[in-house]
Coordinates of C-alpha atoms in Angstrom, one line a residue:
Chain A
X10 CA 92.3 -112.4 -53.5
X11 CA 92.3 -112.4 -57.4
X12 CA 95.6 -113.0 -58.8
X13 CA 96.6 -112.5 -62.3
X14 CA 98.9 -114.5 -64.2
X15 CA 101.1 -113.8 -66.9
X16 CA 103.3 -114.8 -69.8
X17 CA 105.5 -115.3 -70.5
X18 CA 107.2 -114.7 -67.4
X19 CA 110.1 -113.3 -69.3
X20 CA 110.6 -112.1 -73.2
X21 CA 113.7 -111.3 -75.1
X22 CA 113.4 -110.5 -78.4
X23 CA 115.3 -108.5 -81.0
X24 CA 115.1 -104.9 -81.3
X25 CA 112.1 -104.1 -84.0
X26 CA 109.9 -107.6 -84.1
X27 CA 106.7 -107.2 -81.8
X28 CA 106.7 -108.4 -78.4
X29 CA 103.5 -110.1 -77.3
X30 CA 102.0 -110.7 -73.6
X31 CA 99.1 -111.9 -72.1
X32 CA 96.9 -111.8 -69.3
X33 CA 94.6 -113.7 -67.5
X34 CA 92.5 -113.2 -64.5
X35 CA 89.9 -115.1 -62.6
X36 CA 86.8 -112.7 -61.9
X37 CA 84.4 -110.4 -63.3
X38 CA 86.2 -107.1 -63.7
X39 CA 85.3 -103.4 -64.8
X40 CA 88.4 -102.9 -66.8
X41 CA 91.9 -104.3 -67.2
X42 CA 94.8 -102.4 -67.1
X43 CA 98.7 -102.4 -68.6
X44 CA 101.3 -100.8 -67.2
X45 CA 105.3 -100.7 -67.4
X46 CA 107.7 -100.5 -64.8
X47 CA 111.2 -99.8 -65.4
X48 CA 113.7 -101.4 -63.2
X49 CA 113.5 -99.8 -59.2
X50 CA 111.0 -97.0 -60.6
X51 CA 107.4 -96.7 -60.4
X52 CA 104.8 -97.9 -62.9
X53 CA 103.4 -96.1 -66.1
X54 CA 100.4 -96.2 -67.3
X55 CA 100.0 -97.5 -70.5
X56 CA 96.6 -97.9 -71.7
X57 CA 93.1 -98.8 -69.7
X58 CA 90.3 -101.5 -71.6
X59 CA 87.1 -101.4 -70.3
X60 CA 85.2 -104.7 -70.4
X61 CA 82.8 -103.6 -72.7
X62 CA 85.5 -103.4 -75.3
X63 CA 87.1 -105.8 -77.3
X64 CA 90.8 -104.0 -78.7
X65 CA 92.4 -100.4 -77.8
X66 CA 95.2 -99.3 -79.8
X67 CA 97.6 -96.6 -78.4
X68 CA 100.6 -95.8 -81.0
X69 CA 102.6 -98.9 -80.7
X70 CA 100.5 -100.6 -78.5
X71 CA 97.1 -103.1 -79.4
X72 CA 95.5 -104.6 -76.1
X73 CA 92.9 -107.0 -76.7
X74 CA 90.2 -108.5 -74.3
X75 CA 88.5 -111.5 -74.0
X76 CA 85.8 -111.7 -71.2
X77 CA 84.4 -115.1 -72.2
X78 CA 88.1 -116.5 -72.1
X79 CA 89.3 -114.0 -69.0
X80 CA 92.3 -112.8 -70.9
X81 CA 94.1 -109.8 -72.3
X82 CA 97.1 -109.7 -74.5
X83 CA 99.3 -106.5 -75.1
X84 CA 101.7 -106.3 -78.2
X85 CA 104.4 -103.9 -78.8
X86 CA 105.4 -103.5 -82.5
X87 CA 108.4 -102.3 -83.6
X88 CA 110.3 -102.7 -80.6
X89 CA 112.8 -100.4 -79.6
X90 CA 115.6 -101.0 -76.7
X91 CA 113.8 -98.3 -74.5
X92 CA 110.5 -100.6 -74.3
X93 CA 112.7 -102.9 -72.0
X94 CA 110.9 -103.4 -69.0
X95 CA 108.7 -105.3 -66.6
X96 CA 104.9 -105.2 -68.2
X97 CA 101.9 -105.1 -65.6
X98 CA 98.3 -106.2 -66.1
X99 CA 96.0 -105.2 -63.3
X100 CA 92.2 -105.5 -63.3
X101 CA 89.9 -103.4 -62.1
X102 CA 86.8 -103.8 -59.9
X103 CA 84.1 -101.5 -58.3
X104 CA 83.4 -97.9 -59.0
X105 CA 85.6 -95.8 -61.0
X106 CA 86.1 -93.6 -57.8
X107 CA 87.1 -96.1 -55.7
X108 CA 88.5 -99.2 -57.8
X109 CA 91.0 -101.6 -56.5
X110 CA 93.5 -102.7 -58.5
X111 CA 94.7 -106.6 -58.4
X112 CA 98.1 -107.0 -60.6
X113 CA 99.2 -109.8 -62.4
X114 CA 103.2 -110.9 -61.8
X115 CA 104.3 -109.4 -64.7
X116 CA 106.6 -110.3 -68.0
X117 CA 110.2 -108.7 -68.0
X118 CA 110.6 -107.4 -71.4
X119 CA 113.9 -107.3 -72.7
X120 CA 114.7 -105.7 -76.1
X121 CA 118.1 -106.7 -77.3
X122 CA 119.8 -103.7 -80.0
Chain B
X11 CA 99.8 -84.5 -66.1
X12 CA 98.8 -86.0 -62.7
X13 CA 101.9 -86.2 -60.6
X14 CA 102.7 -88.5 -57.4
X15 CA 105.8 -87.9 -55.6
X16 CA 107.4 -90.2 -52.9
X17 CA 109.6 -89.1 -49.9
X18 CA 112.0 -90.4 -49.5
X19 CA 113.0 -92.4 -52.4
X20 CA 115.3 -94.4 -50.3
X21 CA 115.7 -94.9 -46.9
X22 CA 118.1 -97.8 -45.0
X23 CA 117.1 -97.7 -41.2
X24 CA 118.6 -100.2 -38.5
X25 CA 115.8 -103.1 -37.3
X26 CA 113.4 -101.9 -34.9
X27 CA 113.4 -98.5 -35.7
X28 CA 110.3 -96.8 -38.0
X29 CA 110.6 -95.5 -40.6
X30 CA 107.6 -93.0 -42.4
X31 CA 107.1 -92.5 -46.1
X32 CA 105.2 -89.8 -47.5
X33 CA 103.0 -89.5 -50.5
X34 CA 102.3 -86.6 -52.1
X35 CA 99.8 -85.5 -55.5
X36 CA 101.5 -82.1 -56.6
X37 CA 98.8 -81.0 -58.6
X38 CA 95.7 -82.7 -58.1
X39 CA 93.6 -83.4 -54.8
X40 CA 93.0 -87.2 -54.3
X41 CA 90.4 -88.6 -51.7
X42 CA 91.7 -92.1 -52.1
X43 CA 95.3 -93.3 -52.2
X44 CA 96.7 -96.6 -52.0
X45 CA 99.8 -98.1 -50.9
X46 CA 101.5 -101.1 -52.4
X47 CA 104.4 -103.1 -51.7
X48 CA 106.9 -105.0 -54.4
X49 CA 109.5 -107.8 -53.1
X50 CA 112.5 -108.4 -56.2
X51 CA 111.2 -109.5 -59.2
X52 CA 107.5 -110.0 -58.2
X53 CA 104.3 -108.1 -58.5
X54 CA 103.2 -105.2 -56.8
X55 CA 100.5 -106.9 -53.9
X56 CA 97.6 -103.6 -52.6
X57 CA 98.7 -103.0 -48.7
X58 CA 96.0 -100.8 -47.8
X59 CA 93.9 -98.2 -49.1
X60 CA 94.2 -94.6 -47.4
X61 CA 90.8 -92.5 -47.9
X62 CA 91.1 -88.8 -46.7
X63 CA 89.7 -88.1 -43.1
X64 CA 89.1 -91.7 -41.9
X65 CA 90.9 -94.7 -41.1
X66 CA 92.1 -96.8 -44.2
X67 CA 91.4 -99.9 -45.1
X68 CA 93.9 -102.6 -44.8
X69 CA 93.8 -105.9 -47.1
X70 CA 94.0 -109.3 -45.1
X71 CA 96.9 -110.2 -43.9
X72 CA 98.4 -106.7 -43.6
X73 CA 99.0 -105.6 -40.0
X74 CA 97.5 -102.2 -39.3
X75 CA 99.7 -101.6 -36.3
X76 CA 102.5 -102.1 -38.2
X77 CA 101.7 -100.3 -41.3
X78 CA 100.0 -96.9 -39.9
X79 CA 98.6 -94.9 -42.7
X80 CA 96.9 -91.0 -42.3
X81 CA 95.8 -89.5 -44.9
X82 CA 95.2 -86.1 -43.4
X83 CA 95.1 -84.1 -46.3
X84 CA 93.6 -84.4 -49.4
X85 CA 97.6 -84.4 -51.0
X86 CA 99.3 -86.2 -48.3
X87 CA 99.3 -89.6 -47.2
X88 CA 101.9 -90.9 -45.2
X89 CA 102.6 -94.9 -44.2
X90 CA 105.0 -95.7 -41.2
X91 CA 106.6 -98.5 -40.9
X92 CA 106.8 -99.1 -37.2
X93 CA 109.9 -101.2 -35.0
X94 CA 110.8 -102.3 -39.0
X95 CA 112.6 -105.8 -39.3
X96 CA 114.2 -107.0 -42.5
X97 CA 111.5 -109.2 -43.7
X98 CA 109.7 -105.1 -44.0
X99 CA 112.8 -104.4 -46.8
X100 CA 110.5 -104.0 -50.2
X101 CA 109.8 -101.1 -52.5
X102 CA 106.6 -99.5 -51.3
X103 CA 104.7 -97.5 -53.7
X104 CA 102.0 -95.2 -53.4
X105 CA 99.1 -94.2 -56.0
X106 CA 96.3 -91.2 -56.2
X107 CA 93.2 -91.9 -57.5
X108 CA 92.1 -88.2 -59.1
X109 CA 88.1 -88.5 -59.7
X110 CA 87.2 -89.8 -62.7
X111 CA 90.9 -91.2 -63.7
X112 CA 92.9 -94.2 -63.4
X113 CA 95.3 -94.3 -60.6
X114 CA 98.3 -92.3 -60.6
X115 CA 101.6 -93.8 -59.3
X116 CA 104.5 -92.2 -57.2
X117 CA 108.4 -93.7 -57.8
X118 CA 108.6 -95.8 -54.7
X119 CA 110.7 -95.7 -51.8
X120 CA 112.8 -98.5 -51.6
X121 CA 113.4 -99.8 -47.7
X122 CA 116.3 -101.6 -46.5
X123 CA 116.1 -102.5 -43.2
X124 CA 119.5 -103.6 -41.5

């Protein structure tokens, strides 16, 4: 099945630069997806890019989308010690009612004060 | 907000036992819910997609009579992990897919089978 990949595999950056990650995947898809996990919780959802778009922004958060070159990037700005995390991409294929979701491996954020 | 819950949120059970986890959308109704399952440090892979009032749908490699799912109401699905060994220790989460919206995910149960 569809894998994405991800990197880095792991960030550490200083508290307020950006923090950028990208995504790539293999197959057509209907949208791509980031979300963040903190350690042993669930996942939140972070923003959705449909493939017909090209860059979201959502407060501190820019996604961009590439379909010709299969890739996504996320960047954070202003980084703050509570955006440590592991960061998800997950495309999306088939209906909106009934979409799969395939997830990349992830990049563990780490935010250092 | 859409909310998922997870019961339990951990569970450690000996090896061979079973072991059920429930997963609940408090305030929305969700024909479709999925189940995933997280080893450390890697990527959450689908199990098997529960759809309210028939059988789910399992992704290859995923043994069905080891993973039973029911979805027998339109906010409950339940997995069971049956006779559970301790390659079966992972995080499981669950998700709710409201019509119209992006899946919603529960906390995860993490499993530690002894």
């Amino acid at each position: 099945s569809q894998q994405g990949e991800e990197d880095p595999q792991a960030l550490s950056i200083q508290e307020g630069e950006n923090a950028t990650m990208n995504c790539s995947y293999k197959t057509s898809i209907n949208n791509l997806q980031w979300y963040r996990q903190n350690s042993g919780r669930g996942l939140v959802h972070l923003i959705l890019i449909r493939s017909n778009e090209r860059e979201k922004h959502s407060g501190r958060l820019r996604v961009t989308l590439d379909t010709s070159k299969k890739s996504s990037s996320l960047l954070i700005t202003a980084s703050r010690a509570a955006d440590t995390a592991s960061y998800f991409c997950a495309t999306g294929r088939g209906l909106q009612g009934a979409q799969k979701l395939v997830f990349g491996q992830g990049t563990r954020l780490t935010i250092n004060p | 907000g859409a909310v998922v819950s997870q019961h339990p949120s951990r569970v450690i059970c000996k090896s061979g036992t079973s072991v059920k986890i429930e997963c609940r959308s408090l305030d929305f109704q969700a024909t479709t819910m999925f189940w995933y399952r997280q080893f450390p440090k890697q990527s959450l892979m689908l199990m098997a997609t529960s759809n309210e009032g028939s059988k789910a749908t399992y992704e290859q490699g995923v043994e069905k009579d080891k993973f039973l799912i029911n979805h027998a109401s339109l906010t409950l699905s339940t997995l069971t992990v049956t006779s559970a060994h301790p390659e079966d220790s992972s995080f499981y989460i669950c998700s709710a897919l409201p019509v119209g919206h992006e899946q919603f995910f529960g906390p995860g149960t993490r499993l530690t089978v002894l």
